[in-house]
XYZ file of C-alpha atoms in Angstrom:
53
model
C -4.762 87.580 110.745
C -2.957 90.363 108.910
C 0.569 89.604 110.123
C 2.063 90.793 106.817
C -0.890 92.756 105.422
C -1.267 95.280 108.243
C 2.318 96.613 108.302
C 2.246 97.047 104.519
C -1.055 98.935 104.653
C 0.307 101.139 107.432
C 3.278 101.969 105.172
C 0.850 103.216 102.504
C 0.429 100.207 100.212
C -2.962 99.150 98.889
C -3.391 95.508 99.852
C -5.731 92.622 99.017
C -5.929 90.028 101.779
C -7.020 86.557 100.653
C -7.773 83.613 102.921
C -10.037 80.581 102.835
C -10.590 80.649 106.599
C -13.506 82.737 107.822
C -12.016 82.569 111.322
C -8.745 84.151 110.227
C -10.565 86.861 108.303
C -12.714 87.565 111.358
C -9.560 88.099 113.431
C -8.227 90.436 110.743
C -11.460 92.465 110.704
C -11.257 92.829 114.492
C -7.761 94.290 114.132
C -8.848 96.585 111.292
C -11.383 98.361 113.497
C -8.528 99.572 115.708
C -6.662 101.223 112.816
C -7.168 104.704 111.394
C -9.736 104.902 108.619
C -7.026 105.999 106.180
C -5.306 102.622 106.665
C -8.564 100.634 106.548
C -9.388 102.165 103.164
C -6.238 100.641 101.653
C -7.246 97.075 102.535
C -9.582 94.777 100.613
C -10.448 91.363 102.038
C -11.540 88.352 99.980
C -12.522 84.911 101.233
C -11.654 82.320 98.607
C -9.488 79.306 97.904
C -6.571 79.820 95.544
C -5.620 76.695 93.638
C -2.541 76.506 91.475
C -3.218 74.212 88.497
């Protein structure tokens, strides 16, 4: 949902958000539309499953 990602992007960091849940990423995208374009440009979203061997 961007709980950690959004504040970091607003502070100027370039961020990659990764989640396996399409529902959570949908909620994040809804929040992104409310932010300035300059913040949106710093965020990349990827839907995948990360598995630690």
